[in-house]
Amino acid sequence: MTDIESRIDTSRPHTARIWNYWTGGKDNYPVDREAGDRIRELHPGIGEYAKADRLFLGRAVRYLAGQEGVRQFLDIGTGLPSADNTHEVAQRVVPDARVVYVDNDPLVLAHARALLVGTPEGATDYLDADLRDVDTILAAAAKTLDLSKPVALMLLGVVIFVEDDEESYGVVRRLMDALAPGSHLVLSHTVTHPDMPDVDAAVAFWNEHGTPKLTQRTPEAVARYFDGLELLEPGVVSCSAWRPERPAPDVAMYAGVGRK
């Protein structure tokens, strides 16, 4: 058993594996499926969040690679590989795109090395690090990415795991401060909203039974992550409403893209 495999805990449900279950993946365990079904009972639409967030990722990456000329992506909180991962979307647009994935989930890392393989022209790398380890991430990412040139910082559904507000804003600022002008922040976050009380119930169930625990924030609090950046249209909205290819129902996962 490798060191990574020894860190995989199958006795408690895990957010990355539940997300994988909701999106139709097979990298999950009975405990994850049981928790996922229970959460879906509390909030029947929650399985759509994972799909909406993945579609947002694709639209944002295609826009940045195709319209903004971004050739480098730093994807922190990667999650389990599925269809249309960041490097696949980017390298379809620009084959020489360079992507660094960062996650501290041992199951994600075990799968990443086998599944996240990019084009010969580009580069794809993987780091075992926590979002809070900013200096470690930047130093290791600089071996693959040229941080003197624009980078898209991808933080999809990951700052929700930093409970303290100021710490979470500070981590994002430190990462963006280290990136060159023309870099972009792509961020999504579960929100609490008076029109969606069942979301709060689902999150409360998760925090009681699952790992790691997550923090909801209001749409206004999510918008704070983009302070000091040029927020692209349509701003911070439900991720299903960010430049959709076709109309889709709003979900309690808000997202935005900002330019440095």
Coordinates of C-alpha atoms in Angstrom, one line a residue:
M1 CA 0.0 0.0 0.0
T2 CA 1.4 3.4 -1.0
D3 CA 1.5 6.4 1.4
I4 CA -1.3 8.0 -0.6
E5 CA -3.5 4.9 -0.5
S6 CA -3.0 4.6 3.3
R7 CA -4.5 8.0 3.7
I8 CA -7.8 7.1 2.1
D9 CA -10.6 6.8 4.7
T10 CA -13.6 4.8 3.4
S11 CA -15.4 4.8 6.8
R12 CA -16.8 8.3 6.4
P13 CA -18.4 10.1 3.4
H14 CA -16.1 12.5 1.6
T15 CA -17.1 15.5 -0.4
A16 CA -15.0 14.7 -3.5
R17 CA -16.4 11.2 -3.7
I18 CA -20.0 12.4 -3.2
W19 CA -19.5 15.0 -5.9
N20 CA -18.2 12.1 -8.1
Y21 CA -21.3 10.1 -7.3
W22 CA -23.6 12.9 -8.2
T23 CA -21.9 13.4 -11.5
G24 CA -22.2 9.7 -12.4
G25 CA -18.7 8.7 -11.6
K26 CA -17.6 5.4 -10.1
D27 CA -14.9 6.5 -7.7
N28 CA -17.0 6.4 -4.6
Y29 CA -17.9 4.0 -1.8
P30 CA -21.3 2.9 -0.2
V31 CA -20.8 5.4 2.6
D32 CA -20.6 8.2 0.0
R33 CA -23.6 7.0 -1.9
E34 CA -25.7 6.7 1.3
A35 CA -24.7 10.2 2.4
G36 CA -25.3 11.6 -1.1
D37 CA -28.8 10.1 -1.3
R38 CA -29.6 11.5 2.1
I39 CA -28.5 14.9 1.2
R40 CA -30.5 14.7 -2.1
E41 CA -33.6 13.8 0.0
L42 CA -33.1 17.0 2.0
H43 CA -32.4 19.1 -1.2
P44 CA -33.5 17.2 -4.3
G45 CA -31.7 19.6 -6.7
I46 CA -28.3 19.4 -5.1
G47 CA -27.0 16.8 -7.5
E48 CA -27.4 19.4 -10.3
Y49 CA -24.9 21.7 -8.5
A50 CA -22.0 19.4 -9.3
K51 CA -23.1 19.2 -13.0
A52 CA -23.6 23.0 -13.2
D53 CA -20.3 23.7 -11.6
R54 CA -18.5 21.4 -14.1
L55 CA -20.2 23.1 -17.0
F56 CA -19.2 26.5 -15.6
L57 CA -15.6 25.3 -15.5
G58 CA -15.8 24.3 -19.2
R59 CA -17.2 27.7 -20.3
A60 CA -14.8 29.7 -18.2
V61 CA -11.7 27.8 -19.4
R62 CA -12.8 27.9 -23.1
Y63 CA -13.3 31.7 -22.8
L64 CA -10.0 32.3 -21.1
A65 CA -8.0 30.1 -23.5
G66 CA -9.9 31.2 -26.6
Q67 CA -10.6 34.9 -26.0
E68 CA -8.2 36.1 -23.3
G69 CA -5.1 34.3 -24.5
V70 CA -4.5 32.5 -21.2
R71 CA -2.2 29.5 -21.7
Q72 CA -1.6 28.6 -18.0
F73 CA -4.0 27.2 -15.4
L74 CA -3.5 26.6 -11.7
D75 CA -6.4 24.4 -10.6
I76 CA -6.5 24.1 -6.7
G77 CA -9.1 21.7 -5.2
T78 CA -9.2 19.6 -8.4
G79 CA -11.6 17.0 -7.2
L80 CA -11.8 13.5 -8.7
P81 CA -11.1 13.4 -12.5
S82 CA -14.2 13.3 -14.6
A83 CA -15.2 14.4 -18.1
D84 CA -13.8 17.7 -19.3
N85 CA -11.2 18.4 -16.7
T86 CA -9.4 21.8 -16.9
H87 CA -6.4 20.5 -19.0
E88 CA -8.7 18.7 -21.5
V89 CA -10.8 21.8 -22.1
A90 CA -7.8 24.2 -22.3
Q91 CA -5.7 21.9 -24.5
R92 CA -8.6 21.4 -27.0
V93 CA -8.5 25.1 -27.5
V94 CA -4.7 25.6 -27.3
P95 CA -2.7 22.3 -27.3
D96 CA 0.3 23.9 -25.6
A97 CA -1.7 25.0 -22.5
R98 CA 0.1 24.2 -19.2
V99 CA -2.0 23.1 -16.2
V100 CA -1.0 22.4 -12.6
Y101 CA -3.5 20.6 -10.4
V102 CA -3.4 20.9 -6.6
D103 CA -5.3 18.8 -4.1
N104 CA -4.7 17.3 -0.7
D105 CA -7.2 14.4 -1.1
P106 CA -5.3 11.1 -1.4
L107 CA -8.0 9.5 -3.6
V108 CA -7.8 12.5 -6.0
L109 CA -4.0 12.2 -6.1
A110 CA -4.1 8.4 -6.7
H111 CA -6.4 8.9 -9.7
A112 CA -4.8 12.1 -11.0
R113 CA -1.5 10.4 -11.9
A114 CA -3.3 7.8 -14.0
L115 CA -6.0 9.8 -15.6
L116 CA -4.9 13.5 -16.0
V117 CA -2.6 13.1 -19.0
G118 CA -2.3 16.1 -21.3
T119 CA -1.2 16.7 -24.8
P120 CA 2.5 16.3 -26.0
E121 CA 2.6 20.0 -26.8
G122 CA 1.4 21.1 -23.3
A123 CA 2.2 20.2 -19.8
T124 CA 0.2 18.7 -16.9
D125 CA 1.4 18.3 -13.3
Y126 CA -0.1 17.5 -9.9
L127 CA 0.7 18.7 -6.4
D128 CA -0.2 17.3 -3.1
A129 CA -0.8 20.4 -1.1
D130 CA -3.5 22.2 0.9
L131 CA -5.1 25.5 -0.3
R132 CA -3.6 27.3 2.7
D133 CA -0.1 26.3 1.8
V134 CA 0.3 29.2 -0.6
D135 CA 4.1 29.4 -0.6
T136 CA 4.4 25.7 -1.2
I137 CA 1.9 25.8 -4.1
L138 CA 3.5 28.7 -5.8
A139 CA 7.0 27.3 -5.5
A140 CA 6.0 24.0 -6.9
A141 CA 3.8 25.4 -9.6
A142 CA 6.6 27.6 -10.8
K143 CA 8.4 24.4 -12.0
T144 CA 5.7 24.0 -14.7
L145 CA 4.2 27.4 -15.0
D146 CA 5.8 30.8 -15.9
L147 CA 4.4 33.0 -13.1
S148 CA 5.7 36.1 -14.9
K149 CA 3.0 35.5 -17.5
P150 CA -0.8 35.4 -17.0
V151 CA -2.3 32.4 -15.1
A152 CA -5.9 31.4 -14.6
L153 CA -6.3 30.6 -10.9
M154 CA -9.1 28.0 -10.6
L155 CA -10.8 27.8 -7.2
L156 CA -14.0 25.9 -7.8
G157 CA -15.8 24.8 -4.7
V158 CA -12.7 24.8 -2.5
V159 CA -12.6 28.0 -0.4
I160 CA -15.8 26.7 1.2
F161 CA -13.5 24.5 3.2
V162 CA -11.8 27.5 4.8
E163 CA -14.1 28.4 7.7
D164 CA -12.6 31.7 8.8
D165 CA -13.7 34.5 6.4
E166 CA -10.6 36.6 6.7
E167 CA -8.3 33.6 6.2
S168 CA -10.2 32.5 3.1
Y169 CA -10.1 36.0 1.6
G170 CA -6.4 36.3 2.5
V171 CA -5.4 33.0 0.9
V172 CA -7.1 34.1 -2.4
R173 CA -5.4 37.5 -2.2
R174 CA -2.0 36.0 -1.6
L175 CA -2.3 33.7 -4.6
M176 CA -3.5 36.5 -6.9
D177 CA -0.9 38.9 -5.7
A178 CA 1.8 36.4 -6.8
L179 CA 0.4 36.2 -10.4
A180 CA 1.2 38.4 -13.3
P181 CA -1.2 41.2 -14.6
G182 CA -3.6 39.6 -17.1
S183 CA -4.2 36.7 -14.7
H184 CA -7.7 35.7 -13.9
L185 CA -9.5 34.3 -10.8
V186 CA -12.2 31.7 -11.6
L187 CA -14.1 30.9 -8.3
S188 CA -17.3 29.1 -7.3
H189 CA -18.8 28.8 -3.9
T190 CA -21.9 27.3 -2.2
V191 CA -24.1 30.1 -1.0
T192 CA -26.8 30.5 1.7
H193 CA -29.9 32.3 0.4
P194 CA -33.3 32.9 2.0
D195 CA -35.0 31.5 -1.1
M196 CA -33.2 28.2 -0.7
P197 CA -33.7 27.0 2.9
D198 CA -33.3 23.3 1.9
V199 CA -29.7 24.1 1.0
D200 CA -28.9 25.1 4.5
A201 CA -30.5 21.8 5.8
A202 CA -28.4 19.8 3.4
V203 CA -25.2 21.6 4.4
A204 CA -26.0 21.1 8.1
F205 CA -26.4 17.3 7.5
W206 CA -23.1 17.2 5.7
N207 CA -21.2 19.0 8.4
E208 CA -22.6 16.6 11.0
H209 CA -21.7 13.4 9.1
G210 CA -19.2 14.2 6.4
T211 CA -15.6 15.4 5.9
P212 CA -14.3 18.0 5.4
K213 CA -16.8 20.4 6.8
L214 CA -17.9 23.3 4.6
T215 CA -18.9 26.9 5.1
Q216 CA -21.7 28.7 3.2
R217 CA -21.4 32.4 2.4
T218 CA -23.9 34.9 1.0
P219 CA -23.6 36.0 -2.7
E220 CA -22.3 39.3 -1.5
A221 CA -19.6 37.6 0.6
V222 CA -18.6 35.5 -2.4
A223 CA -18.3 38.7 -4.5
R224 CA -15.6 39.9 -2.0
Y225 CA -13.1 37.4 -3.3
F226 CA -13.0 39.5 -6.5
D227 CA -12.2 42.8 -4.7
G228 CA -9.4 44.6 -6.6
L229 CA -10.1 42.6 -9.8
E230 CA -12.0 43.6 -12.9
L231 CA -15.1 41.4 -12.6
L232 CA -16.2 40.1 -16.0
E233 CA -19.9 40.1 -17.1
P234 CA -22.3 38.9 -15.8
G235 CA -20.6 39.3 -12.4
V236 CA -21.0 36.9 -9.5
V237 CA -24.1 34.8 -10.3
S238 CA -25.4 31.3 -10.1
C239 CA -22.8 29.2 -12.0
S240 CA -25.6 28.0 -14.3
A241 CA -26.2 31.6 -15.3
W242 CA -22.5 32.5 -16.1
R243 CA -22.6 32.9 -19.9
P244 CA -24.7 29.8 -20.4
E245 CA -25.1 28.2 -23.8
R246 CA -28.8 27.6 -23.0
P247 CA -31.0 28.7 -20.1
A248 CA -30.7 26.6 -17.0
P249 CA -32.2 26.8 -13.5
D250 CA -30.3 28.8 -10.9
V251 CA -28.4 26.7 -8.3
A252 CA -27.0 27.7 -4.9
M253 CA -23.5 27.5 -6.3
Y254 CA -22.4 31.1 -7.2
A255 CA -19.4 31.8 -9.5
G256 CA -17.5 34.6 -11.2
V257 CA -14.4 35.4 -13.2
G258 CA -12.2 38.4 -12.5
R259 CA -9.2 39.8 -14.4
K260 CA -6.1 41.2 -12.6

